[in-house]
mmCIF file of C-alpha atoms and ligand atoms in Angstrom:
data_model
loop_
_atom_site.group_PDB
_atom_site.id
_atom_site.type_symbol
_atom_site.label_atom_id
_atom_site.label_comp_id
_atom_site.label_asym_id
_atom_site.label_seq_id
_atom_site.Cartn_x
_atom_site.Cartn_y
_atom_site.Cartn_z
ATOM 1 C CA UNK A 1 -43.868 4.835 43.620
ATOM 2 C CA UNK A 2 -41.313 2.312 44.113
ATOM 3 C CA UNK A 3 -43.361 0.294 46.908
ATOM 4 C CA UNK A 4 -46.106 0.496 43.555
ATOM 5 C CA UNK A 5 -43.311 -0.657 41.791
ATOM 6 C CA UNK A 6 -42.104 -3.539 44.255
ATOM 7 C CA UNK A 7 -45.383 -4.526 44.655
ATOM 8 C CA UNK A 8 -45.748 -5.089 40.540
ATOM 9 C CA UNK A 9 -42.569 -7.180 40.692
ATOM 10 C CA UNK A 10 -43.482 -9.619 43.080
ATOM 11 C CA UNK A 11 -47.030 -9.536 41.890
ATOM 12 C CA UNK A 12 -45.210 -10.846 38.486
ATOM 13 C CA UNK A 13 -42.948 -13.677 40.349
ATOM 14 C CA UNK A 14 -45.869 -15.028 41.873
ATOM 15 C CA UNK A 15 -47.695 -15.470 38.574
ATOM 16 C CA UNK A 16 -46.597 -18.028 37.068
ATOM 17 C CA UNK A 17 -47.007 -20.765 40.328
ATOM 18 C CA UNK A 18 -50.506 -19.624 40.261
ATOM 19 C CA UNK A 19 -51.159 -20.228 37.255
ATOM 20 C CA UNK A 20 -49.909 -23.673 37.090
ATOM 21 C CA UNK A 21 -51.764 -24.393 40.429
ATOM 22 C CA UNK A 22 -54.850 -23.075 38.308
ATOM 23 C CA UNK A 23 -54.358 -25.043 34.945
ATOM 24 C CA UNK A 24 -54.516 -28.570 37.280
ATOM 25 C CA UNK A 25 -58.030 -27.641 38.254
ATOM 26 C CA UNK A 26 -59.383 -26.813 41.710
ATOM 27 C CA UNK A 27 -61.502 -29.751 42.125
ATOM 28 C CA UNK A 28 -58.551 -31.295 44.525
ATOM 29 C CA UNK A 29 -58.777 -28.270 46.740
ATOM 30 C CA UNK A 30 -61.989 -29.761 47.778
ATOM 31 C CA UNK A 31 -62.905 -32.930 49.733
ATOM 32 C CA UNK A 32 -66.106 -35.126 49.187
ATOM 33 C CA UNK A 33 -69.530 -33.658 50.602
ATOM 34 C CA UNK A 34 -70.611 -34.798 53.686
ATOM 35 C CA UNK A 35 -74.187 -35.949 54.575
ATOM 36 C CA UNK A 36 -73.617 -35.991 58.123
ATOM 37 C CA UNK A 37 -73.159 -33.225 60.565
ATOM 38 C CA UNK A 38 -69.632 -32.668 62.019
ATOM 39 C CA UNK A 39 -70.917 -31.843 65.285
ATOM 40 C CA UNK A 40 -73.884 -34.011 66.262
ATOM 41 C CA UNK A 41 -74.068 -36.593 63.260
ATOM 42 C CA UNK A 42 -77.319 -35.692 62.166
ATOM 43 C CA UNK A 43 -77.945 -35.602 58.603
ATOM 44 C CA UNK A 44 -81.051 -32.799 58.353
ATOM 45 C CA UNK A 45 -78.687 -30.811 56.392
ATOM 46 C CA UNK A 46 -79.343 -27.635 54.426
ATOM 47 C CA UNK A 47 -77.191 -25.217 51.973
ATOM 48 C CA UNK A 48 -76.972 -22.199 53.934
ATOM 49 C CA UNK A 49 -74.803 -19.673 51.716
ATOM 50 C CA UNK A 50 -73.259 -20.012 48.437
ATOM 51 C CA UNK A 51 -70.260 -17.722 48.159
ATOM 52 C CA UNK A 52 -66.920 -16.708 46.038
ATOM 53 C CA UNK A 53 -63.922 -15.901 48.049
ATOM 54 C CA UNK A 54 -64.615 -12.031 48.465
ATOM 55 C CA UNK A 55 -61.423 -11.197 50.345
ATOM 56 C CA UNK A 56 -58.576 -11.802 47.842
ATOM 57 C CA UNK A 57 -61.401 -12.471 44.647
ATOM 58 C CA UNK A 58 -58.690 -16.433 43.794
ATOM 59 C CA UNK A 59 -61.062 -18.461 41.829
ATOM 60 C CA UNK A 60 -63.370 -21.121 43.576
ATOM 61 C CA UNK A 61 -67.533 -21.384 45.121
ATOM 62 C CA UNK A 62 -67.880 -22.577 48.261
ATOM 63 C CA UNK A 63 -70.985 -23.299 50.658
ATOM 64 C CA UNK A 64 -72.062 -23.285 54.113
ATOM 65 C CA UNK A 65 -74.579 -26.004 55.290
ATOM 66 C CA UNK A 66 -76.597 -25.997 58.537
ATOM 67 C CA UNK A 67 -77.665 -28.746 60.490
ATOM 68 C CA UNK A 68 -81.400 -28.702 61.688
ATOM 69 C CA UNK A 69 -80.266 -31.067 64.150
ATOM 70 C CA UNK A 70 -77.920 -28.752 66.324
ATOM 71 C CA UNK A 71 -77.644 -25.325 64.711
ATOM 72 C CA UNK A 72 -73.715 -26.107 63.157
ATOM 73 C CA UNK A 73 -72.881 -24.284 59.873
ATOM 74 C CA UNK A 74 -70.227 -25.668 58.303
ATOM 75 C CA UNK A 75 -68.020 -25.431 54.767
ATOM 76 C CA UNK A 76 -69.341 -28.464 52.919
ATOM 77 C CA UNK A 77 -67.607 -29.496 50.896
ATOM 78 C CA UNK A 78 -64.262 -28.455 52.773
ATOM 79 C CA UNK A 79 -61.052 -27.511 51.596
ATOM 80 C CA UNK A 80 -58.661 -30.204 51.907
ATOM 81 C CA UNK A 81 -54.740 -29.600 53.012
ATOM 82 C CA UNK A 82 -53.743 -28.582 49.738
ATOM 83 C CA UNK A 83 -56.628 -26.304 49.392
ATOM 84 C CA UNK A 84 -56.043 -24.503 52.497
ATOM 85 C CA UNK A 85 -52.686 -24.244 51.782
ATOM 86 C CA UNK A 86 -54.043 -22.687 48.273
ATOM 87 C CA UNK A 87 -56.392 -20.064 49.323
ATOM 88 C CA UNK A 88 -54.489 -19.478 52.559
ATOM 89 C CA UNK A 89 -50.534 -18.580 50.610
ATOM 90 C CA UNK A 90 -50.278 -15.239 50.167
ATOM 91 C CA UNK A 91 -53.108 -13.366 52.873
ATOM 92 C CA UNK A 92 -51.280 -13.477 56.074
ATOM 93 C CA UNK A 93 -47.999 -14.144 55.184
ATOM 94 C CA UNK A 94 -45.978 -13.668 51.523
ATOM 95 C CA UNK A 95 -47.755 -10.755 49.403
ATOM 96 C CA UNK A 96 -50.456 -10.162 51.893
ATOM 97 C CA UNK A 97 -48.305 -9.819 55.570
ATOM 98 C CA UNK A 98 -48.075 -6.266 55.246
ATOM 99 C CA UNK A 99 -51.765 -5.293 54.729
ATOM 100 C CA UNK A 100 -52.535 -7.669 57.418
ATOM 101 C CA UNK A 101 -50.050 -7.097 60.235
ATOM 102 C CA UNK A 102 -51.643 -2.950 59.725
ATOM 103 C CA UNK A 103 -54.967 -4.653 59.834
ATOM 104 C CA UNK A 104 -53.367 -6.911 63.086
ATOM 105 C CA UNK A 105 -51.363 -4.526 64.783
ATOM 106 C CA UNK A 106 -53.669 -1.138 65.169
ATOM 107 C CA UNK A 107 -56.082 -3.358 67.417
ATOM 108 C CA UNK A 108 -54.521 -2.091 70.672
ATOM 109 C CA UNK A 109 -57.817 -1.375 72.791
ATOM 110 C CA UNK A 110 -59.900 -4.892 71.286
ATOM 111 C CA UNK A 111 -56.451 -7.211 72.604
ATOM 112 C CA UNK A 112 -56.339 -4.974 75.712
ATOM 113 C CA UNK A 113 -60.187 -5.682 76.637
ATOM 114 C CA UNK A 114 -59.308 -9.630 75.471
ATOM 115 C CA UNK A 115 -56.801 -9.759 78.201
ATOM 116 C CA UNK A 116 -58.768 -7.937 80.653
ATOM 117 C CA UNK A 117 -62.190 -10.375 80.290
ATOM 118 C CA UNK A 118 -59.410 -12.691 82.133
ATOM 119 C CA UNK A 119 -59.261 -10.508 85.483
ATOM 120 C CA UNK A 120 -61.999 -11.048 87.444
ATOM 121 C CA UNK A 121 -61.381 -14.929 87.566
ATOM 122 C CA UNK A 122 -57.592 -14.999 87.743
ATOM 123 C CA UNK A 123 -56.182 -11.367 87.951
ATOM 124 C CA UNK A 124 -52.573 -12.403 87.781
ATOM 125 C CA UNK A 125 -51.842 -15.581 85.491
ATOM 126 C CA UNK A 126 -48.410 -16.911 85.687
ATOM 127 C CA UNK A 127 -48.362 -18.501 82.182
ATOM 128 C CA UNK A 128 -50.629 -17.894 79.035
ATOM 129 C CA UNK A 129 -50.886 -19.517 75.612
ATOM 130 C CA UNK A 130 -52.219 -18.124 72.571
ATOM 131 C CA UNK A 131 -53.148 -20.465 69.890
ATOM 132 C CA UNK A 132 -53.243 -19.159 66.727
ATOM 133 C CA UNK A 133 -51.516 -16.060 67.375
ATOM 134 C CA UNK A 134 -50.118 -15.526 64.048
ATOM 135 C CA UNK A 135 -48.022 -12.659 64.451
ATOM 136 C CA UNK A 136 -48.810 -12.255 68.172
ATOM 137 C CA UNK A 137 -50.175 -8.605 68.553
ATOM 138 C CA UNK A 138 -52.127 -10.176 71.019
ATOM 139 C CA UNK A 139 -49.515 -11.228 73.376
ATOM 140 C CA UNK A 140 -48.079 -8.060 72.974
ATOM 141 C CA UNK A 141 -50.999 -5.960 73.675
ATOM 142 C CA UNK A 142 -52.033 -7.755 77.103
ATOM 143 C CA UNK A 143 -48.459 -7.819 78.543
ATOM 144 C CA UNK A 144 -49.512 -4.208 79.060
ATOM 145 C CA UNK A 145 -52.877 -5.454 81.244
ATOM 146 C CA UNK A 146 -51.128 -8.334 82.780
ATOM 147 C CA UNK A 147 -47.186 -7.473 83.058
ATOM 148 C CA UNK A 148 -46.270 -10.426 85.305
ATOM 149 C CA UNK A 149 -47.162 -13.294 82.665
ATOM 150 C CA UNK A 150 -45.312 -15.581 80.603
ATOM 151 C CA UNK A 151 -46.978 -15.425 76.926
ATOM 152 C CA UNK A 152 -46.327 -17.812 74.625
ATOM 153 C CA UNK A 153 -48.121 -18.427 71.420
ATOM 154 C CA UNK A 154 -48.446 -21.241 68.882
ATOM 155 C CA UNK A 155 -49.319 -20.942 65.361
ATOM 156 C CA UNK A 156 -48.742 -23.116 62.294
ATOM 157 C CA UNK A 157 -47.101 -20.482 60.019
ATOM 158 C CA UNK A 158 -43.537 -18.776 60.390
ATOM 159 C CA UNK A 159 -45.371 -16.026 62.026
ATOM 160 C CA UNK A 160 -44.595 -16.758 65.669
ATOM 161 C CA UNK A 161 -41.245 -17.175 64.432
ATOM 162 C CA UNK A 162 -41.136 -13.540 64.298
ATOM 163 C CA UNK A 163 -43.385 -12.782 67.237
ATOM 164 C CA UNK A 164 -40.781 -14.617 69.089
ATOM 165 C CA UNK A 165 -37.705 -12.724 67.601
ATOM 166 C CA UNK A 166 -39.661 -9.026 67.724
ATOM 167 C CA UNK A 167 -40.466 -10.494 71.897
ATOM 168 C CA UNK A 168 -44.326 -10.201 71.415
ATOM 169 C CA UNK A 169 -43.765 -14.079 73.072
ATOM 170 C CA UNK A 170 -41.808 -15.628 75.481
ATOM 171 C CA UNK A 171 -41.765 -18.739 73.583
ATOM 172 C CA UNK A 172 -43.128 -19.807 69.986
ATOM 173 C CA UNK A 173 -44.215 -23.654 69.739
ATOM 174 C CA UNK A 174 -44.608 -23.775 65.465
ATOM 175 C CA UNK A 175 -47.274 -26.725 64.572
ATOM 176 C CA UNK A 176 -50.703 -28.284 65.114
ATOM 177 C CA UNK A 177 -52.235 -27.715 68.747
ATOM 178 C CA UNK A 178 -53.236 -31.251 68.491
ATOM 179 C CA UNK A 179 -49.888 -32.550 67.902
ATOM 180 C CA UNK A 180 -47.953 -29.864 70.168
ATOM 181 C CA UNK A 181 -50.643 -30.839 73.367
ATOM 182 C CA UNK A 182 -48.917 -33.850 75.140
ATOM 183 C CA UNK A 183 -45.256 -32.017 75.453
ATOM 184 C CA UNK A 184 -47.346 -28.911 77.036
ATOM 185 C CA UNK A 185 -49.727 -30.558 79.241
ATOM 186 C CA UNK A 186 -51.676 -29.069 82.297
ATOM 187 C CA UNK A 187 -48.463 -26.275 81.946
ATOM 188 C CA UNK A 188 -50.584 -23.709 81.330
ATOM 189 C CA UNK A 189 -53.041 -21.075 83.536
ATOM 190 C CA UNK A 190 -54.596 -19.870 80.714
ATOM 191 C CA UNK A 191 -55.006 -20.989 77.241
ATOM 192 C CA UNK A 192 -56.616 -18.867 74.255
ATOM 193 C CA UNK A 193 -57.850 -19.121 71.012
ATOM 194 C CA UNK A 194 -59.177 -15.717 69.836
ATOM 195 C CA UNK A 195 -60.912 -16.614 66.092
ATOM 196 C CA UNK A 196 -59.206 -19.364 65.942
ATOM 197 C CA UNK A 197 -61.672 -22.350 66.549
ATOM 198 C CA UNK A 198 -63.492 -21.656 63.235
ATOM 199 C CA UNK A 199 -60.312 -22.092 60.822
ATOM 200 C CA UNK A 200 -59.991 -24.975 62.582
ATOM 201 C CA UNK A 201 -60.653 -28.502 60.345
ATOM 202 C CA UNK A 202 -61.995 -30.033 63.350
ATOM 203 C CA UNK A 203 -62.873 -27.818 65.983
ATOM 204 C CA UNK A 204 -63.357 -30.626 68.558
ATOM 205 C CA UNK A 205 -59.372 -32.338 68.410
ATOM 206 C CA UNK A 206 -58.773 -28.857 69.208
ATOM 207 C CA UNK A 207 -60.885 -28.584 72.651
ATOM 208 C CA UNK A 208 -59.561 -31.891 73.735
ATOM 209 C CA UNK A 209 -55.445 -30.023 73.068
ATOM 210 C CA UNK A 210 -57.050 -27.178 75.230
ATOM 211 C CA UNK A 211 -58.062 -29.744 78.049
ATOM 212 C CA UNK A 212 -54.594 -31.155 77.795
ATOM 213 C CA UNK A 213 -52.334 -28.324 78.282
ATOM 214 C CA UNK A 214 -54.472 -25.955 80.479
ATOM 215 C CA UNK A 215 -53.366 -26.940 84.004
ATOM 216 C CA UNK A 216 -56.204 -28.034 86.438
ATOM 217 C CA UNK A 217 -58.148 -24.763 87.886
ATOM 218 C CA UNK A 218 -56.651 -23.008 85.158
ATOM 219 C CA UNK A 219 -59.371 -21.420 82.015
ATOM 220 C CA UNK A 220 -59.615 -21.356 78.871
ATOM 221 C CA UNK A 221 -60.989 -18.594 76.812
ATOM 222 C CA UNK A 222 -62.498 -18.680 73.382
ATOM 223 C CA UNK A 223 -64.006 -15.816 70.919
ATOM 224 C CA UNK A 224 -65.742 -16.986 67.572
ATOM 225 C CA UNK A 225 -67.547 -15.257 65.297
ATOM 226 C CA UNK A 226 -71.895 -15.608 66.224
ATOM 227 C CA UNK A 227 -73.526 -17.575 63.377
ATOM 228 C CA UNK A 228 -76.804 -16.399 65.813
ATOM 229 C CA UNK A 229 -76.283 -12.986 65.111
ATOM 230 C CA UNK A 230 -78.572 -11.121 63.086
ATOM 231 C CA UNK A 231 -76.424 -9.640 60.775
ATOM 232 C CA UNK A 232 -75.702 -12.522 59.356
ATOM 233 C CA UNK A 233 -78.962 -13.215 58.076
ATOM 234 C CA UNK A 234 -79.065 -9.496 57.354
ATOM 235 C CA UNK A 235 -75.850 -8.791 55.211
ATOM 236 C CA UNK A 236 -76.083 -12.205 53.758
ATOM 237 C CA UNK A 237 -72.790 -13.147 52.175
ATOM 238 C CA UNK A 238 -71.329 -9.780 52.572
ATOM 239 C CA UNK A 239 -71.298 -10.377 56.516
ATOM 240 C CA UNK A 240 -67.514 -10.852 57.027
ATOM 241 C CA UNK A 241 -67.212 -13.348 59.352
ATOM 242 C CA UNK A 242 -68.634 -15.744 56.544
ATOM 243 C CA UNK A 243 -65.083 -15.282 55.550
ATOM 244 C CA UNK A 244 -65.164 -17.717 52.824
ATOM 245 C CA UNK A 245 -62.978 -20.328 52.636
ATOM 246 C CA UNK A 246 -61.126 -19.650 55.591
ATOM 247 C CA UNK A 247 -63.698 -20.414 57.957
ATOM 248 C CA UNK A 248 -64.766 -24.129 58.220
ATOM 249 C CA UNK A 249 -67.011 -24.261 61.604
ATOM 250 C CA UNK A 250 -69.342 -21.680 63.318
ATOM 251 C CA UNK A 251 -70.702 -23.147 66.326
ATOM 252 C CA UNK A 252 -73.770 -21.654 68.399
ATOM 253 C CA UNK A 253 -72.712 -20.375 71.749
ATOM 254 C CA UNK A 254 -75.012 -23.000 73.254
ATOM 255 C CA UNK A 255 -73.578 -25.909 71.266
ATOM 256 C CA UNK A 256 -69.327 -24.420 72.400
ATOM 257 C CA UNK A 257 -70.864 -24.343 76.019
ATOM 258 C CA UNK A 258 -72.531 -28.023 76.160
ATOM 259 C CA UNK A 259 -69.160 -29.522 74.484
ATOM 260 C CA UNK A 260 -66.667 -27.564 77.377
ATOM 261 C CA UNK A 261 -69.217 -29.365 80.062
ATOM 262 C CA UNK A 262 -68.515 -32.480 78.425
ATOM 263 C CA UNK A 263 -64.969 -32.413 78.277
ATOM 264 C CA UNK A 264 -65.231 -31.236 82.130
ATOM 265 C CA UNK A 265 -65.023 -27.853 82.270
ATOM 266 C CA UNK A 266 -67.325 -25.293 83.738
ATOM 267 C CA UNK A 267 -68.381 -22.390 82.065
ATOM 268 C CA UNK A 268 -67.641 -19.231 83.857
ATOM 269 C CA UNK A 269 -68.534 -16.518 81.704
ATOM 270 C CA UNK A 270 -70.443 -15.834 78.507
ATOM 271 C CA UNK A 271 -70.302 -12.606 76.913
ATOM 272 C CA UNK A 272 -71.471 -11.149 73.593
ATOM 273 C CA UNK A 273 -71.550 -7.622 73.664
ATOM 274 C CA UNK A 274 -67.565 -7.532 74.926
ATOM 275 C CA UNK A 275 -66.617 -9.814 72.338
ATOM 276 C CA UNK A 276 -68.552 -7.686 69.279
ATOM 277 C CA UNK A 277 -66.072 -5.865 66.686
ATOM 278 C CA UNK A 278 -68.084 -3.291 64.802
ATOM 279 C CA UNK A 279 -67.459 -3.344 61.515
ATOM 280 C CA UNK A 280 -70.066 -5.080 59.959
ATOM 281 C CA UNK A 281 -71.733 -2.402 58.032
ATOM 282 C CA UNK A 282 -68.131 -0.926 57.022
ATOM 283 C CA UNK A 283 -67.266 -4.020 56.106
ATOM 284 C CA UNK A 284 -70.469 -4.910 53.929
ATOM 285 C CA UNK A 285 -70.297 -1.965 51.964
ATOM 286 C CA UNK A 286 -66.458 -2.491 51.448
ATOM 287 C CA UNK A 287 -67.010 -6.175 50.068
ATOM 288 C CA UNK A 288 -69.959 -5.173 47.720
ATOM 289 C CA UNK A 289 -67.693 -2.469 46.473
ATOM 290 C CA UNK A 290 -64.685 -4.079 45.862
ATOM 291 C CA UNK A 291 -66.917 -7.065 44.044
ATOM 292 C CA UNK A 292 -68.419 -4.625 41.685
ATOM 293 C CA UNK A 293 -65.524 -3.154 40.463
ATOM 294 C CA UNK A 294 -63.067 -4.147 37.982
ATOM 295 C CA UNK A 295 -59.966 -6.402 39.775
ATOM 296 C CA UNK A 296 -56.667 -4.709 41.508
ATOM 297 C CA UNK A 297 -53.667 -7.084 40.002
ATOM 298 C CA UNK A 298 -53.349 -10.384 41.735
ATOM 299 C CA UNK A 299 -50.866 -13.006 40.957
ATOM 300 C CA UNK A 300 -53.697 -15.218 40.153
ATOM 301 C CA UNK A 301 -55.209 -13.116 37.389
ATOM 302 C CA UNK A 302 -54.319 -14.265 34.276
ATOM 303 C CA UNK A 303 -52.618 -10.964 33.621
ATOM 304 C CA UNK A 304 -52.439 -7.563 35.255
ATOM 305 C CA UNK A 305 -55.059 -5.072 34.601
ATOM 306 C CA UNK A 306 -55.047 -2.557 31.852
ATOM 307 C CA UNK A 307 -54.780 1.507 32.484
ATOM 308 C CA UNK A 308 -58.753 1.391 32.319
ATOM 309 C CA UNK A 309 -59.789 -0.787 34.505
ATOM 310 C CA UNK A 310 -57.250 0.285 36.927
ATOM 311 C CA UNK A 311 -59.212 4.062 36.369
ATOM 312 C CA UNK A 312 -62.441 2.968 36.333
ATOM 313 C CA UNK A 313 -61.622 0.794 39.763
ATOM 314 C CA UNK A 314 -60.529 4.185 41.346
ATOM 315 C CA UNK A 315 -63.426 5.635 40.185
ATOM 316 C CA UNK A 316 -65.846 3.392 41.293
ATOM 317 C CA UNK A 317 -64.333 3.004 44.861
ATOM 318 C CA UNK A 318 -64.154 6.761 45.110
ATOM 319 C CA UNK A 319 -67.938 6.977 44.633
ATOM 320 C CA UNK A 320 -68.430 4.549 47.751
ATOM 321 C CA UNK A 321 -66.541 6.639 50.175
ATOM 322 C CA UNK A 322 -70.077 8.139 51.373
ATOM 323 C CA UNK A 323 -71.241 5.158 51.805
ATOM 324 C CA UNK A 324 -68.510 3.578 53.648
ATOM 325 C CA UNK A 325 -68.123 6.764 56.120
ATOM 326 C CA UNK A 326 -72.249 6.155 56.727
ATOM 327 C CA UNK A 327 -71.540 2.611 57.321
ATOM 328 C CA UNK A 328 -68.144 3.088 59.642
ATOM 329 C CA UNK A 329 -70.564 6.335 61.820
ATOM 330 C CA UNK A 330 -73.700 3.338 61.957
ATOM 331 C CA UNK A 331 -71.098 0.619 63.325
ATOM 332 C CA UNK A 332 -69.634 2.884 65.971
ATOM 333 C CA UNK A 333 -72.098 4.832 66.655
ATOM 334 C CA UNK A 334 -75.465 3.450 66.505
ATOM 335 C CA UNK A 335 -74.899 -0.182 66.369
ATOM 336 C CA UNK A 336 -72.130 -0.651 68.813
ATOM 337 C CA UNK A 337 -74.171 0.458 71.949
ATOM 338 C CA UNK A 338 -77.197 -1.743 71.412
ATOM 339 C CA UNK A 339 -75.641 -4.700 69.607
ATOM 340 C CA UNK A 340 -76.194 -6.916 72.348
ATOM 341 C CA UNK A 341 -80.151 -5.632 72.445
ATOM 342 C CA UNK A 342 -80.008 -6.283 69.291
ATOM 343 C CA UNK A 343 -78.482 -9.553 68.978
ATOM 344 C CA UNK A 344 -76.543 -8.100 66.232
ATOM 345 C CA UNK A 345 -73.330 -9.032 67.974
ATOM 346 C CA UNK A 346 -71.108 -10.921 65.178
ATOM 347 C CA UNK A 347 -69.249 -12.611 68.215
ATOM 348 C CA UNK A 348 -69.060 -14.319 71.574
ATOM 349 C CA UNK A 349 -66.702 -15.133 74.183
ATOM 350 C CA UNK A 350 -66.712 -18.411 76.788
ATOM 351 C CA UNK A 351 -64.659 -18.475 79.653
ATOM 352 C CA UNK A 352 -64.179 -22.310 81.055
ATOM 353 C CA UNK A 353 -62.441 -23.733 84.261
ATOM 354 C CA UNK A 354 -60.617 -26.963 84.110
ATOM 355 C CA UNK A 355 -61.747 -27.918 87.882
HETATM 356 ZN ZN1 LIG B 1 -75.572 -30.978 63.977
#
């Protein structure tokens, strides 16, 4: 009761900044529309999805638009600083860091099999970095694969702060990739961004960093969610890795693989079925559910909810456990072994070589 009770408390601190953040109006959390694609230019553009923010329910639309021109989706319009920094406060860090390092740090076997997709092309890297670590399970995870490497990890939050201090990393570099680059150039055998690449406000600053600080015949090794996967025509906006407004880019695998050739790497690997997580269906259900019923407190509710409509939420959720074992039995079990068949995998995974 008193972690409820906690909980209430700094729910109630929080309030009030939200709700002056609120009353200025949340047109200045989003830049002006553009007509032309972020990735090739073109401007055959098309609304994809229109979607709320179904992960913490904080006021705002936002769409995805696709270019006919290359197969980009991308937020449009998209969040500027001060609305990232608005619909960001609060999830992993603040209020939210302790639902999200359990959601982080269970992950054991998925950072394990990360690490090991690195083996057959350099079995024993010296010196790793993990951009966009956050709290850097990660690192901490593959030291048990790979005991002889250095991991570091950079991340713009105080995260890696504390993934240095608990020693998930060797060393924690706190900033922008882009900006951080130059003082860690061509130090690096391997360089990582695991879901990182699609938060990112311009994915392509960030490939150029990863040229820079991966050392020549070292690799670099991205996972991003698969806008080509069927489920997310399927599940529509209830697919998570829509994950409105955090994610800005989704690139096709075939557009990530032409833009490492141009920056001069070769592409060594490509794998979809390795990089899958399956929780789609889980996840689905999870969002619909929690969208239909009434609101858990938030500091950016006007107020906290009442005794009935904190019953009737339990009530409602406790009719969709059925559902959600079905969907968790259908991920594992049925979906998992032929999601690559099925091009239902909801990510992919390049390995390049800076020759
Ligand atoms: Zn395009």
């Amino acid at each position: 009761m008193s972690d409820a009770r906690d909980r209430k408390a700094r729910i109630a601190a929080l309030r009030p900044a939200y709700r002056a953040d609120l009353a200025a109006g949340g047109d200045r959390f989003l830049a002006p529309r553009r007509t032309t694609c972020p990735w090739c230019a073109s401007t055959r553009l098309s609304r994809r999805l229109c979607t709320t923010d179904l992960l913490q329910h904080k006021p705002g639309r936002f769409t995805l638009d696709a270019c006919a021109g290359c197969g980009h989706i991308f937020q449009n319009p998209q969040l500027t600083p001060e609305g990232l920094e608005f619909y960001y406060r609060d999830f992993y860090d603040g209020l939210g860091e302790q639902r999200m390092s359990g959601t982080f740090g269970g992950r054991d076997a998925m950072y394990r099999g990360r690490a090991e997709a690195m083996l057959s092309h350099d079995p024993a890297p010296k010196t790793w970095l993990d951009v966009g670590t956050g709290h850097g399970h990660f690192c901490a995870a593959a030291r048990g694969v790979l005991p002889g490497t250095a991991f570091d990890g950079l991340d713009f939050t105080d995260g890696v702060e504390v993934a240095a201090r608990e020693g998930r990393v060797d060393h924690a570099y706190r900033g922008a990739f882009p900006d951080l680059a130059p003082e860690l150039a061509a130090r690096y055998d391997v360089v990582s961004m695991f879901h990182y690449l699609e938060h990112s406000t311009d994915p392509d600053r960030e490939l150029r960093a990863a040229r820079e600080a991966v050392r020549p015949g070292g690799h670099l090794l991205i996972e991003v969610p698969d806008p080509e996967s069927r489920y997310a025509r399927l599940l529509g906006r209830w697919w998570l890795p829509w994950l409105q407004p955090q994610h800005l880019h989704f690139m096709p695998a075939g557009n990530l693989r032409r833009r490492l050739t141009d920056l001069g790497f070769t592409v060594v690997a490509e794998q979809h079925a390795e990089a899958h997580d399956p929780v789609d269906l889980l996840a689905a259900v999870w969002l619909a559910l929690d969208h239909a019923a009434p609101r858990d407190d938030a500091p950016w509710l006007p107020e906290p909810p009442g005794a009935l409509r904190r019953a009737l939420r339990t009530a409602l959720l406790l009719t969709g456990v059925p559902a959600l074992v079905t969907a968790t039995l259908l991920d594992r079990l049925a979906v998992r072994p032929l999601s690559h068949r099925l091009r239902l995998s909801n990510a992919y995974r390049l390995i390049a070589r800076r020759p």
